[in-house]
PDB file of C-alpha atoms in Angstrom:
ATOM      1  CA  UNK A   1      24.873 -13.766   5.758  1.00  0.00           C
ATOM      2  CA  UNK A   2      21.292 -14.624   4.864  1.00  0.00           C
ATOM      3  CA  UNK A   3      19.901 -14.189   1.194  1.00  0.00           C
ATOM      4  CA  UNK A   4      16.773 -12.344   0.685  1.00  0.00           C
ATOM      5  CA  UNK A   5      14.614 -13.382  -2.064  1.00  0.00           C
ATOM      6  CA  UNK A   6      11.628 -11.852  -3.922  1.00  0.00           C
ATOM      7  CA  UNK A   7       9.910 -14.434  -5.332  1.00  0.00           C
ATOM      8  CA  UNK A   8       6.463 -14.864  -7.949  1.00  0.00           C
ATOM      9  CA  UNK A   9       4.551 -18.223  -7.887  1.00  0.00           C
ATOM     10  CA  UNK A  10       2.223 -19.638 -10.903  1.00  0.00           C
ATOM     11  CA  UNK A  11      -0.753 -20.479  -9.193  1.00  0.00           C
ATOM     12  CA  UNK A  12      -3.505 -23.295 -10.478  1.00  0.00           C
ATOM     13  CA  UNK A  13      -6.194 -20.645 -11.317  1.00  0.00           C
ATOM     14  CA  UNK A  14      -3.848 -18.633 -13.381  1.00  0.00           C
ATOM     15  CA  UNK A  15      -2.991 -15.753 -10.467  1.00  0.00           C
ATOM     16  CA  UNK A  16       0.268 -14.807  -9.496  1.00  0.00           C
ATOM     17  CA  UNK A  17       1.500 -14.749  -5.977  1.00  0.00           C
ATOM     18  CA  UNK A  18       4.546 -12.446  -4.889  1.00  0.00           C
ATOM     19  CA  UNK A  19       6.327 -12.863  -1.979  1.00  0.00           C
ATOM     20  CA  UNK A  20       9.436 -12.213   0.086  1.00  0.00           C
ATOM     21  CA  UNK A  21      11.598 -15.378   1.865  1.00  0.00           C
ATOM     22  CA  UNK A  22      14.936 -15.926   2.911  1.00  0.00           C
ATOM     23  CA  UNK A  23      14.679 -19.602   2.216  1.00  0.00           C
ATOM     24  CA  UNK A  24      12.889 -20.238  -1.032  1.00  0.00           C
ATOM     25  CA  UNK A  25      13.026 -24.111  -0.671  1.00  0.00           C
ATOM     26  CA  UNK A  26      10.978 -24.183   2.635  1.00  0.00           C
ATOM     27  CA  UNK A  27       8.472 -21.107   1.413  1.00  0.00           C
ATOM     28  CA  UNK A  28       7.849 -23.485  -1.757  1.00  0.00           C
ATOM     29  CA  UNK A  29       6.997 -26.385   0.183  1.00  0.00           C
ATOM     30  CA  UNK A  30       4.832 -24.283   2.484  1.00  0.00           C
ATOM     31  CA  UNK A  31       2.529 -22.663  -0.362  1.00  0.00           C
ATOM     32  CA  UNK A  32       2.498 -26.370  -1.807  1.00  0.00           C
ATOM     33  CA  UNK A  33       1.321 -27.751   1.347  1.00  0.00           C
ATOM     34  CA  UNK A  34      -1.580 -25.204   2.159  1.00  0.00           C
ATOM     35  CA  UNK A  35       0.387 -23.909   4.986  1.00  0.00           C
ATOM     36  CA  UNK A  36       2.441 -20.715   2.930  1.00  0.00           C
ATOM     37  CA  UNK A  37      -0.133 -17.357   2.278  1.00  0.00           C
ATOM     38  CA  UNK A  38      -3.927 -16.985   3.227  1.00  0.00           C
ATOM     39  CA  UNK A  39      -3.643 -16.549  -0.022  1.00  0.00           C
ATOM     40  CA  UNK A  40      -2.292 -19.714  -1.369  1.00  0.00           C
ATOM     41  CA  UNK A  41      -4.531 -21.763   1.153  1.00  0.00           C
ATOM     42  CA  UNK A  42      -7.223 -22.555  -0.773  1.00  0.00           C
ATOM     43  CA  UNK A  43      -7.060 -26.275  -2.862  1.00  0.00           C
ATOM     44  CA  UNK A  44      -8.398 -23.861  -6.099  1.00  0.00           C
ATOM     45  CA  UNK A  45      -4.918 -21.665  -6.188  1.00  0.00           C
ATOM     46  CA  UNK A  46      -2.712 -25.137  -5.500  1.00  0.00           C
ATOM     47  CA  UNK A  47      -0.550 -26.078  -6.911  1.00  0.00           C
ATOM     48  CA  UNK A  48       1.515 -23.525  -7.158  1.00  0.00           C
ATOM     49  CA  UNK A  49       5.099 -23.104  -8.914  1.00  0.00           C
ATOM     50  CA  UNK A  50       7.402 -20.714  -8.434  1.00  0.00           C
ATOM     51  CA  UNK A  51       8.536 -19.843 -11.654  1.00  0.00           C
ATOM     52  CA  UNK A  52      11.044 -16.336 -11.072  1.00  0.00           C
ATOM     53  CA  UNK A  53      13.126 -15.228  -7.968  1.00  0.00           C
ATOM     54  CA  UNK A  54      15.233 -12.434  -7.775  1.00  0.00           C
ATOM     55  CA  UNK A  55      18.486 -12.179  -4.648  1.00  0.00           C
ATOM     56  CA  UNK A  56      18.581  -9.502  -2.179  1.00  0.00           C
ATOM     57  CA  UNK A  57      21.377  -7.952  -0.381  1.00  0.00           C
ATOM     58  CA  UNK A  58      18.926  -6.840   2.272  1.00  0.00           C
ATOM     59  CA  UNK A  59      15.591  -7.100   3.433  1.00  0.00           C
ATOM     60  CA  UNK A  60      14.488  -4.125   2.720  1.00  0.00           C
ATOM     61  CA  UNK A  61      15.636  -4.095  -0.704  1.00  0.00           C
ATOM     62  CA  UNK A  62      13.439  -7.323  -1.077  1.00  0.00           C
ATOM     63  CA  UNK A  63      10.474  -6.155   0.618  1.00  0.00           C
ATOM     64  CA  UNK A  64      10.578  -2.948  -1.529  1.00  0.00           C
ATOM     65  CA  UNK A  65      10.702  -5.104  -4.829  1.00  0.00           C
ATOM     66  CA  UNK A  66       7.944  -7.333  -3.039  1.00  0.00           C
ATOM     67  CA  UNK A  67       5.498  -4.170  -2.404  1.00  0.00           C
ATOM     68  CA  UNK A  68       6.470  -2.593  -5.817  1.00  0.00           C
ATOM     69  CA  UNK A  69       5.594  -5.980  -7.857  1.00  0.00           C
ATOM     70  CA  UNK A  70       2.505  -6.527  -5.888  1.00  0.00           C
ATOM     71  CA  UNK A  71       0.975  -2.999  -6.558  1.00  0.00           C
ATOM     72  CA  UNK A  72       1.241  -3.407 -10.253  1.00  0.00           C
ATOM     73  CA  UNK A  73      -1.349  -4.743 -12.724  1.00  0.00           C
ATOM     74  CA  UNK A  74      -1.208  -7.940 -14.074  1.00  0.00           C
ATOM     75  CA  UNK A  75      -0.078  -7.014 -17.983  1.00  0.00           C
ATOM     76  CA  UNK A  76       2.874  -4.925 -16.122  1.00  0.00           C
ATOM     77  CA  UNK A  77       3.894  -8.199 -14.037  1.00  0.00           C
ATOM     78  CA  UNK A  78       3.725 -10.219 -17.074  1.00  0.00           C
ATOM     79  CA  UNK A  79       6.098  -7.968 -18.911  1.00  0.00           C
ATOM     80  CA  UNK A  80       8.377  -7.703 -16.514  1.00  0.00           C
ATOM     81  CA  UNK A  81       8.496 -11.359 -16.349  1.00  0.00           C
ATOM     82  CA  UNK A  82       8.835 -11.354 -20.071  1.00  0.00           C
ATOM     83  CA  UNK A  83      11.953  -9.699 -20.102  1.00  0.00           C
ATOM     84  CA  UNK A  84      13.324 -11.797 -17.457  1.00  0.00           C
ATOM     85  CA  UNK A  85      12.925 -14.650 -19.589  1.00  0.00           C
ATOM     86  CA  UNK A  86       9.424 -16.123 -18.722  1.00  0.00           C
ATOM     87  CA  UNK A  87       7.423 -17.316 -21.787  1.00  0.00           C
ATOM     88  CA  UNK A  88       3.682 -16.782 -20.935  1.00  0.00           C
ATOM     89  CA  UNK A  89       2.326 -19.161 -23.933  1.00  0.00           C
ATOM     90  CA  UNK A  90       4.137 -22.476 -22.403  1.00  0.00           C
ATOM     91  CA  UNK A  91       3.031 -23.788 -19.575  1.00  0.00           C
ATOM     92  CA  UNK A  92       4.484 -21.835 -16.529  1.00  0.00           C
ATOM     93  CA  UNK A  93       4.732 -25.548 -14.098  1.00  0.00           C
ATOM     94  CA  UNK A  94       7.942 -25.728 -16.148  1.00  0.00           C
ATOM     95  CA  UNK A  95       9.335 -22.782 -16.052  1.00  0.00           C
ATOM     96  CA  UNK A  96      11.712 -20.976 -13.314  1.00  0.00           C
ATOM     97  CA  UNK A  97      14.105 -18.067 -13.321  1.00  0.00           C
ATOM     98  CA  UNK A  98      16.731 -17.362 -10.993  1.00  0.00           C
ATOM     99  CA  UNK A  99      18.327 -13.906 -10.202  1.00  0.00           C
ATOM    100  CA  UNK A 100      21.172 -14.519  -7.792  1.00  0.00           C
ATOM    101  CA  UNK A 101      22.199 -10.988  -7.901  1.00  0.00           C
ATOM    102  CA  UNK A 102      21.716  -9.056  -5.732  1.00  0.00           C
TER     103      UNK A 102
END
């Protein structure tokens, strides 16, 4: 059964991307390439590090966390990343959490 992931990327101009994958590996490689989001296209927003993903049991449960992450404001992102364990005032390239479950 596939894994469905809701994922956040660091990007080089200090944004945060959100997305939904089932392989989080391959959608890495893609934003890092210029070939993932319109969004992460552009040389100015690469590189760009994942740096949280959270496990699924469904797609719709991931695309639900997707949309609901997306539609907040930044300082709400940030604190939810906060309490998942990501320390805003060190550099994010080095930083990654993992949620595997679902």
């Amino acid at each position: 059964m596939a894994k469905h992931y809701m994922y956040v990327l660091a990007c080089a101009d200090q944004t945060l991307y959100t997305g939904y994958t089932t392989d989080l590996k391959r959608r890495e490689k893609a934003h890092q390439s210029g070939k993932g989001a319109k969004y992460t296209r552009p040389a100015s927003r690469r590189p760009c590090y994942m740096i949280y993903a959270k496990a699924y049991a469904n797609k719709s449960a991931a695309m639900s966390a997707e949309y609901a992450f997306k539609h907040q404001k930044r300082p709400a992102k940030e604190a939810y990343l906060t309490q998942q364990g990501i320390d805003f005032s060190q550099p994010l390239t080095q930083q990654f959490i993992f949620d595997n479950t679902p």
